Amino acid sequence: MDGLDEQLRTLVKQACEHPPGSPERQKNLTKVIRLATKKLWKEHTPYYEDALQQTWVYFCHNICEATTGQVYDPTKGSVVTWLNTYLKRRLQDFYIDTQKQQARTAPGQIKSARSGEINDIIDPVDILEADPDVPPMLDDVRTWAEADSTGELRRISIEGYPKITAQILILRRLPPEASWKKLSAEFGLPVSTLSSFYQRQCIPRLRKFGESEGYI
C-alpha cells in the first residue's frame, strides 16, 4: 500500500467516526475526493462527466454506510480501486446504452435523411434513473448555483432563448436530475442543443466551483 492509499484510508476512517451530514465527516470526505481525483480513471468520452458524477454520489452514499450499494470494505482494496471499479462499470453502462441507442435511432435517421428531415440522437443519459438522495457536497453546488452571486449563471443563455440559462440547466441536472429527454420536451429544443450548451458553458463553471471549494 502506497502513502496515498494509507492517507485515504485514514481519512475515510476518521470521516466515518462522525455522523452522516456532520461538518466533521464532510470535511474529511472532501479531502478524500480532492486526493482521490488525481488517481481516478480518465478517458475522453461524452459521458465521462456524468459517470464521474454518479461515482461521487455513490461514494458519498456508501463510503461509511451501505445506503445505495455495497459499503466500502478496506480489507478488499484501496479507496481508489473501489472508486475506479464503480466508475468503469458506469462508463461501460453508458457505452452499452449509447450503442443500443444508436442501433435504435440509426434506421430512423436514415429514413429522415432521405426525406430531408433532421432529427437529433437522444443522449444516452436520458435512460439513467435519477438518484433521489443528494449528498452534502451537491447541496453546496445547489446553493452556489441558486445564489449566483455574480449573476454570471443567469446572464449566460442559449442563443435566442434567454430564459434557458446556465443556472437553470445546472440546477435541473443536479441529482435527482431531469433527463435530457424531459428537458428537451419542456424547453422545446433538441437534446443535442441542450447538452452541447451544458458541456460548453455549465461543466467548466461547475469544475471551477469544485476547484475553488477543494472538491477537485
PDB file of C-alpha atoms in Angstrom:
ATOM      1  CA  MET A   1       0.000   0.000   0.000  1.00  0.00           C
ATOM      2  CA  ASP A   2       1.481   3.366  -1.001  1.00  0.00           C
ATOM      3  CA  GLY A   3       1.383   6.568   1.023  1.00  0.00           C
ATOM      4  CA  LEU A   4      -1.681   7.981  -0.731  1.00  0.00           C
ATOM      5  CA  ASP A   5      -3.732   4.828  -0.173  1.00  0.00           C
ATOM      6  CA  GLU A   6      -2.855   4.866   3.506  1.00  0.00           C
ATOM      7  CA  GLN A   7      -3.733   8.560   3.765  1.00  0.00           C
ATOM      8  CA  LEU A   8      -7.086   7.998   2.059  1.00  0.00           C
ATOM      9  CA  ARG A   9      -7.886   5.034   4.279  1.00  0.00           C
ATOM     10  CA  THR A  10      -7.108   7.104   7.376  1.00  0.00           C
ATOM     11  CA  LEU A  11      -9.312   9.976   6.185  1.00  0.00           C
ATOM     12  CA  VAL A  12     -12.176   7.578   5.474  1.00  0.00           C
ATOM     13  CA  LYS A  13     -11.832   6.049   8.927  1.00  0.00           C
ATOM     14  CA  GLN A  14     -11.885   9.498  10.521  1.00  0.00           C
ATOM     15  CA  ALA A  15     -14.875  10.576   8.417  1.00  0.00           C
ATOM     16  CA  CYS A  16     -16.905   7.513   9.335  1.00  0.00           C
ATOM     17  CA  GLU A  17     -16.384   8.142  13.035  1.00  0.00           C
ATOM     18  CA  HIS A  18     -18.747  11.105  12.688  1.00  0.00           C
ATOM     19  CA  PRO A  19     -22.495  11.004  11.891  1.00  0.00           C
ATOM     20  CA  PRO A  20     -23.798  11.453   8.327  1.00  0.00           C
ATOM     21  CA  GLY A  21     -24.139  15.092   7.306  1.00  0.00           C
ATOM     22  CA  SER A  22     -21.891  16.370  10.085  1.00  0.00           C
ATOM     23  CA  PRO A  23     -19.273  19.027   9.254  1.00  0.00           C
ATOM     24  CA  GLU A  24     -16.524  16.723  10.511  1.00  0.00           C
ATOM     25  CA  ARG A  25     -17.498  13.910   8.152  1.00  0.00           C
ATOM     26  CA  GLN A  26     -17.937  16.293   5.231  1.00  0.00           C
ATOM     27  CA  LYS A  27     -14.540  17.872   5.844  1.00  0.00           C
ATOM     28  CA  ASN A  28     -12.756  14.519   5.712  1.00  0.00           C
ATOM     29  CA  LEU A  29     -14.739  13.258   2.710  1.00  0.00           C
ATOM     30  CA  THR A  30     -13.879  16.442   0.838  1.00  0.00           C
ATOM     31  CA  LYS A  31     -10.203  15.721   1.478  1.00  0.00           C
ATOM     32  CA  VAL A  32     -10.683  12.180   0.167  1.00  0.00           C
ATOM     33  CA  ILE A  33     -12.306  13.491  -3.013  1.00  0.00           C
ATOM     34  CA  ARG A  34      -9.539  16.029  -3.589  1.00  0.00           C
ATOM     35  CA  LEU A  35      -6.798  13.418  -3.209  1.00  0.00           C
ATOM     36  CA  ALA A  36      -8.532  10.502  -4.938  1.00  0.00           C
ATOM     37  CA  THR A  37      -9.460  12.557  -8.015  1.00  0.00           C
ATOM     38  CA  LYS A  38      -5.823  12.562  -9.115  1.00  0.00           C
ATOM     39  CA  LYS A  39      -5.805   8.758  -9.254  1.00  0.00           C
ATOM     40  CA  LEU A  40      -9.168   8.126 -10.890  1.00  0.00           C
ATOM     41  CA  TRP A  41      -9.517   6.552 -14.307  1.00  0.00           C
ATOM     42  CA  LYS A  42      -9.651   9.172 -17.067  1.00  0.00           C
ATOM     43  CA  GLU A  43     -10.981   8.923 -20.587  1.00  0.00           C
ATOM     44  CA  HIS A  44     -12.274  11.323 -23.219  1.00  0.00           C
ATOM     45  CA  THR A  45     -15.874  10.298 -23.800  1.00  0.00           C
ATOM     46  CA  PRO A  46     -19.030  12.454 -23.957  1.00  0.00           C
ATOM     47  CA  TYR A  47     -20.477  10.707 -20.911  1.00  0.00           C
ATOM     48  CA  TYR A  48     -17.387  10.694 -18.662  1.00  0.00           C
ATOM     49  CA  GLU A  49     -18.546  13.656 -16.547  1.00  0.00           C
ATOM     50  CA  ASP A  50     -21.935  12.029 -15.955  1.00  0.00           C
ATOM     51  CA  ALA A  51     -20.301   8.741 -14.964  1.00  0.00           C
ATOM     52  CA  LEU A  52     -17.928  10.597 -12.644  1.00  0.00           C
ATOM     53  CA  GLN A  53     -20.818  12.444 -11.017  1.00  0.00           C
ATOM     54  CA  GLN A  54     -22.593   9.143 -10.401  1.00  0.00           C
ATOM     55  CA  THR A  55     -19.397   7.775  -8.889  1.00  0.00           C
ATOM     56  CA  TRP A  56     -19.127  10.617  -6.377  1.00  0.00           C
ATOM     57  CA  VAL A  57     -22.797  10.261  -5.454  1.00  0.00           C
ATOM     58  CA  TYR A  58     -22.204   6.539  -4.885  1.00  0.00           C
ATOM     59  CA  PHE A  59     -19.096   7.357  -2.853  1.00  0.00           C
ATOM     60  CA  CYS A  60     -20.971   9.703  -0.514  1.00  0.00           C
ATOM     61  CA  HIS A  61     -23.792   7.209  -0.027  1.00  0.00           C
ATOM     62  CA  ASN A  62     -21.720   4.094   0.586  1.00  0.00           C
ATOM     63  CA  ILE A  63     -18.290   5.002   1.901  1.00  0.00           C
ATOM     64  CA  CYS A  64     -19.377   4.652   5.536  1.00  0.00           C
ATOM     65  CA  GLU A  65     -22.805   3.002   5.366  1.00  0.00           C
ATOM     66  CA  ALA A  66     -24.438   0.797   2.737  1.00  0.00           C
ATOM     67  CA  THR A  67     -27.116   3.218   1.532  1.00  0.00           C
ATOM     68  CA  THR A  68     -27.498   2.523  -2.177  1.00  0.00           C
ATOM     69  CA  GLY A  69     -24.991  -0.295  -2.680  1.00  0.00           C
ATOM     70  CA  GLN A  70     -22.159  -2.203  -1.042  1.00  0.00           C
ATOM     71  CA  VAL A  71     -20.371  -0.302   1.700  1.00  0.00           C
ATOM     72  CA  TYR A  72     -16.654   0.233   1.158  1.00  0.00           C
ATOM     73  CA  ASP A  73     -14.605  -2.615   2.647  1.00  0.00           C
ATOM     74  CA  PRO A  74     -10.961  -1.589   3.242  1.00  0.00           C
ATOM     75  CA  THR A  75      -9.921  -5.246   3.530  1.00  0.00           C
ATOM     76  CA  LYS A  76     -10.785  -5.825  -0.137  1.00  0.00           C
ATOM     77  CA  GLY A  77      -8.841  -2.968  -1.681  1.00  0.00           C
ATOM     78  CA  SER A  78      -7.933   0.697  -1.627  1.00  0.00           C
ATOM     79  CA  VAL A  79     -10.399   3.568  -1.864  1.00  0.00           C
ATOM     80  CA  VAL A  80      -9.105   4.417  -5.350  1.00  0.00           C
ATOM     81  CA  THR A  81      -9.561   0.832  -6.545  1.00  0.00           C
ATOM     82  CA  TRP A  82     -13.121   0.805  -5.174  1.00  0.00           C
ATOM     83  CA  LEU A  83     -13.944   4.097  -6.909  1.00  0.00           C
ATOM     84  CA  ASN A  84     -12.326   3.112 -10.200  1.00  0.00           C
ATOM     85  CA  THR A  85     -14.199  -0.182 -10.248  1.00  0.00           C
ATOM     86  CA  TYR A  86     -17.517   1.625  -9.890  1.00  0.00           C
ATOM     87  CA  LEU A  87     -16.545   4.378 -12.358  1.00  0.00           C
ATOM     88  CA  LYS A  88     -15.534   1.872 -15.045  1.00  0.00           C
ATOM     89  CA  ARG A  89     -18.809  -0.002 -14.601  1.00  0.00           C
ATOM     90  CA  ARG A  90     -20.778   3.185 -15.087  1.00  0.00           C
ATOM     91  CA  LEU A  91     -18.713   4.065 -18.165  1.00  0.00           C
ATOM     92  CA  GLN A  92     -19.371   0.605 -19.534  1.00  0.00           C
ATOM     93  CA  ASP A  93     -23.096   1.090 -18.909  1.00  0.00           C
ATOM     94  CA  PHE A  94     -23.006   4.397 -20.770  1.00  0.00           C
ATOM     95  CA  TYR A  95     -21.134   2.797 -23.657  1.00  0.00           C
ATOM     96  CA  ILE A  96     -23.628  -0.057 -23.932  1.00  0.00           C
ATOM     97  CA  ASP A  97     -26.571   2.345 -23.709  1.00  0.00           C
ATOM     98  CA  THR A  98     -25.019   4.527 -26.400  1.00  0.00           C
ATOM     99  CA  GLN A  99     -24.607   1.552 -28.716  1.00  0.00           C
ATOM    100  CA  LYS A 100     -28.206   0.472 -28.121  1.00  0.00           C
ATOM    101  CA  GLN A 101     -29.474   3.994 -28.687  1.00  0.00           C
ATOM    102  CA  GLN A 102     -27.533   4.329 -31.916  1.00  0.00           C
ATOM    103  CA  ALA A 103     -28.885   0.994 -33.087  1.00  0.00           C
ATOM    104  CA  ARG A 104     -32.445   2.155 -32.371  1.00  0.00           C
ATOM    105  CA  THR A 105     -32.067   5.599 -33.944  1.00  0.00           C
ATOM    106  CA  ALA A 106     -29.968   4.692 -36.985  1.00  0.00           C
ATOM    107  CA  PRO A 107     -32.861   3.355 -39.132  1.00  0.00           C
ATOM    108  CA  GLY A 108     -34.979   6.400 -38.325  1.00  0.00           C
ATOM    109  CA  GLN A 109     -32.122   8.766 -39.079  1.00  0.00           C
ATOM    110  CA  ILE A 110     -31.505   7.166 -42.446  1.00  0.00           C
ATOM    111  CA  LYS A 111     -35.192   7.434 -43.259  1.00  0.00           C
ATOM    112  CA  SER A 112     -35.335  11.058 -42.106  1.00  0.00           C
ATOM    113  CA  ALA A 113     -32.215  11.947 -44.059  1.00  0.00           C
ATOM    114  CA  ARG A 114     -33.794  10.576 -47.196  1.00  0.00           C
ATOM    115  CA  SER A 115     -36.938  12.614 -46.623  1.00  0.00           C
ATOM    116  CA  GLY A 116     -34.973  15.776 -45.855  1.00  0.00           C
ATOM    117  CA  GLU A 117     -35.822  15.883 -42.138  1.00  0.00           C
ATOM    118  CA  ILE A 118     -33.275  16.474 -39.381  1.00  0.00           C
ATOM    119  CA  ASN A 119     -33.529  14.529 -36.132  1.00  0.00           C
ATOM    120  CA  ASP A 120     -31.228  14.551 -33.128  1.00  0.00           C
ATOM    121  CA  ILE A 121     -29.802  11.475 -31.477  1.00  0.00           C
ATOM    122  CA  ILE A 122     -31.144  11.069 -27.953  1.00  0.00           C
ATOM    123  CA  ASP A 123     -28.438  11.457 -25.324  1.00  0.00           C
ATOM    124  CA  PRO A 124     -27.875   8.116 -23.507  1.00  0.00           C
ATOM    125  CA  VAL A 125     -28.068   9.908 -20.162  1.00  0.00           C
ATOM    126  CA  ASP A 126     -31.838  10.087 -20.755  1.00  0.00           C
ATOM    127  CA  ILE A 127     -32.335   6.478 -19.735  1.00  0.00           C
ATOM    128  CA  LEU A 128     -30.471   6.751 -16.454  1.00  0.00           C
ATOM    129  CA  GLU A 129     -32.521   6.655 -13.288  1.00  0.00           C
ATOM    130  CA  ALA A 130     -32.226   9.805 -11.190  1.00  0.00           C
ATOM    131  CA  ASP A 131     -30.833   9.361  -7.698  1.00  0.00           C
ATOM    132  CA  PRO A 132     -33.377  10.638  -5.140  1.00  0.00           C
ATOM    133  CA  ASP A 133     -30.810  11.450  -2.450  1.00  0.00           C
ATOM    134  CA  VAL A 134     -28.367  14.331  -2.685  1.00  0.00           C
ATOM    135  CA  PRO A 135     -25.035  14.198  -0.806  1.00  0.00           C
ATOM    136  CA  PRO A 136     -23.878  17.277   1.161  1.00  0.00           C
ATOM    137  CA  MET A 137     -21.358  18.431  -1.440  1.00  0.00           C
ATOM    138  CA  LEU A 138     -24.118  18.654  -4.032  1.00  0.00           C
ATOM    139  CA  ASP A 139     -26.107  20.772  -1.600  1.00  0.00           C
ATOM    140  CA  ASP A 140     -23.186  23.208  -1.752  1.00  0.00           C
ATOM    141  CA  VAL A 141     -23.323  23.204  -5.544  1.00  0.00           C
ATOM    142  CA  ARG A 142     -27.062  23.838  -5.462  1.00  0.00           C
ATOM    143  CA  THR A 143     -26.641  26.722  -3.014  1.00  0.00           C
ATOM    144  CA  TRP A 144     -23.902  28.234  -5.196  1.00  0.00           C
ATOM    145  CA  ALA A 145     -25.964  27.957  -8.379  1.00  0.00           C
ATOM    146  CA  GLU A 146     -29.144  29.298  -6.795  1.00  0.00           C
ATOM    147  CA  ALA A 147     -27.354  32.263  -5.213  1.00  0.00           C
ATOM    148  CA  ASP A 148     -25.339  33.075  -8.373  1.00  0.00           C
ATOM    149  CA  SER A 149     -23.746  35.976  -6.531  1.00  0.00           C
ATOM    150  CA  THR A 150     -22.054  37.356  -9.655  1.00  0.00           C
ATOM    151  CA  GLY A 151     -25.105  36.932 -11.872  1.00  0.00           C
ATOM    152  CA  GLU A 152     -22.968  35.082 -14.419  1.00  0.00           C
ATOM    153  CA  LEU A 153     -25.086  31.929 -14.499  1.00  0.00           C
ATOM    154  CA  ARG A 154     -28.244  33.937 -15.147  1.00  0.00           C
ATOM    155  CA  ARG A 155     -26.600  36.005 -17.892  1.00  0.00           C
ATOM    156  CA  ILE A 156     -25.368  33.048 -19.936  1.00  0.00           C
ATOM    157  CA  SER A 157     -28.148  31.552 -22.015  1.00  0.00           C
ATOM    158  CA  ILE A 158     -28.742  29.584 -25.185  1.00  0.00           C
ATOM    159  CA  GLU A 159     -28.725  31.948 -28.147  1.00  0.00           C
ATOM    160  CA  GLY A 160     -32.257  33.028 -28.922  1.00  0.00           C
ATOM    161  CA  TYR A 161     -33.589  31.533 -25.673  1.00  0.00           C
ATOM    162  CA  PRO A 162     -32.777  33.983 -22.854  1.00  0.00           C
ATOM    163  CA  LYS A 163     -34.839  32.044 -20.313  1.00  0.00           C
ATOM    164  CA  ILE A 164     -32.783  28.854 -20.753  1.00  0.00           C
ATOM    165  CA  THR A 165     -29.748  29.865 -18.731  1.00  0.00           C
ATOM    166  CA  ALA A 166     -26.689  28.114 -17.373  1.00  0.00           C
ATOM    167  CA  GLN A 167     -28.229  28.461 -13.919  1.00  0.00           C
ATOM    168  CA  ILE A 168     -31.411  26.679 -14.982  1.00  0.00           C
ATOM    169  CA  LEU A 169     -29.605  23.759 -16.606  1.00  0.00           C
ATOM    170  CA  ILE A 170     -27.108  23.313 -13.777  1.00  0.00           C
ATOM    171  CA  LEU A 171     -29.909  23.160 -11.222  1.00  0.00           C
ATOM    172  CA  ARG A 172     -32.050  20.853 -13.339  1.00  0.00           C
ATOM    173  CA  ARG A 173     -29.137  18.456 -13.902  1.00  0.00           C
ATOM    174  CA  LEU A 174     -28.237  18.130 -10.227  1.00  0.00           C
ATOM    175  CA  PRO A 175     -29.422  14.857  -8.635  1.00  0.00           C
ATOM    176  CA  PRO A 176     -32.194  13.878  -8.828  1.00  0.00           C
ATOM    177  CA  GLU A 177     -31.534  15.188 -12.321  1.00  0.00           C
ATOM    178  CA  ALA A 178     -34.084  15.745 -15.052  1.00  0.00           C
ATOM    179  CA  SER A 179     -33.233  13.706 -18.140  1.00  0.00           C
ATOM    180  CA  TRP A 180     -32.185  15.427 -21.343  1.00  0.00           C
ATOM    181  CA  LYS A 181     -35.262  13.949 -22.987  1.00  0.00           C
ATOM    182  CA  LYS A 182     -37.522  15.568 -20.399  1.00  0.00           C
ATOM    183  CA  LEU A 183     -35.725  18.913 -20.674  1.00  0.00           C
ATOM    184  CA  SER A 184     -35.933  18.743 -24.454  1.00  0.00           C
ATOM    185  CA  ALA A 185     -39.698  18.296 -24.302  1.00  0.00           C
ATOM    186  CA  GLU A 186     -40.065  21.023 -21.666  1.00  0.00           C
ATOM    187  CA  PHE A 187     -37.980  23.660 -23.453  1.00  0.00           C
ATOM    188  CA  GLY A 188     -38.840  22.667 -26.999  1.00  0.00           C
ATOM    189  CA  LEU A 189     -35.205  22.305 -28.031  1.00  0.00           C
ATOM    190  CA  PRO A 190     -33.227  19.307 -29.344  1.00  0.00           C
ATOM    191  CA  VAL A 191     -31.272  17.243 -26.836  1.00  0.00           C
ATOM    192  CA  SER A 192     -28.078  17.980 -28.767  1.00  0.00           C
ATOM    193  CA  THR A 193     -28.572  21.747 -28.355  1.00  0.00           C
ATOM    194  CA  LEU A 194     -29.156  21.490 -24.617  1.00  0.00           C
ATOM    195  CA  SER A 195     -26.363  19.001 -23.913  1.00  0.00           C
ATOM    196  CA  SER A 196     -23.876  20.910 -26.083  1.00  0.00           C
ATOM    197  CA  PHE A 197     -24.623  24.143 -24.211  1.00  0.00           C
ATOM    198  CA  TYR A 198     -24.277  22.282 -20.908  1.00  0.00           C
ATOM    199  CA  GLN A 199     -20.889  20.838 -21.883  1.00  0.00           C
ATOM    200  CA  ARG A 200     -19.553  24.177 -23.156  1.00  0.00           C
ATOM    201  CA  GLN A 201     -20.971  26.610 -20.613  1.00  0.00           C
ATOM    202  CA  CYS A 202     -22.005  24.699 -17.487  1.00  0.00           C
ATOM    203  CA  ILE A 203     -19.389  21.977 -16.976  1.00  0.00           C
ATOM    204  CA  PRO A 204     -16.416  24.424 -16.982  1.00  0.00           C
ATOM    205  CA  ARG A 205     -18.128  26.611 -14.366  1.00  0.00           C
ATOM    206  CA  LEU A 206     -19.054  23.619 -12.236  1.00  0.00           C
ATOM    207  CA  ARG A 207     -15.451  22.455 -12.398  1.00  0.00           C
ATOM    208  CA  LYS A 208     -14.193  25.924 -11.450  1.00  0.00           C
ATOM    209  CA  PHE A 209     -16.525  25.997  -8.442  1.00  0.00           C
ATOM    210  CA  GLY A 210     -15.428  22.497  -7.419  1.00  0.00           C
ATOM    211  CA  GLU A 211     -11.784  23.539  -7.567  1.00  0.00           C
ATOM    212  CA  SER A 212     -12.434  26.680  -5.528  1.00  0.00           C
ATOM    213  CA  GLU A 213     -14.143  24.606  -2.830  1.00  0.00           C
ATOM    214  CA  GLY A 214     -11.470  21.921  -2.840  1.00  0.00           C
ATOM    215  CA  TYR A 215     -13.744  19.174  -4.184  1.00  0.00           C
ATOM    216  CA  ILE A 216     -11.483  18.505  -7.172  1.00  0.00           C
TER     217      ILE A 216
END
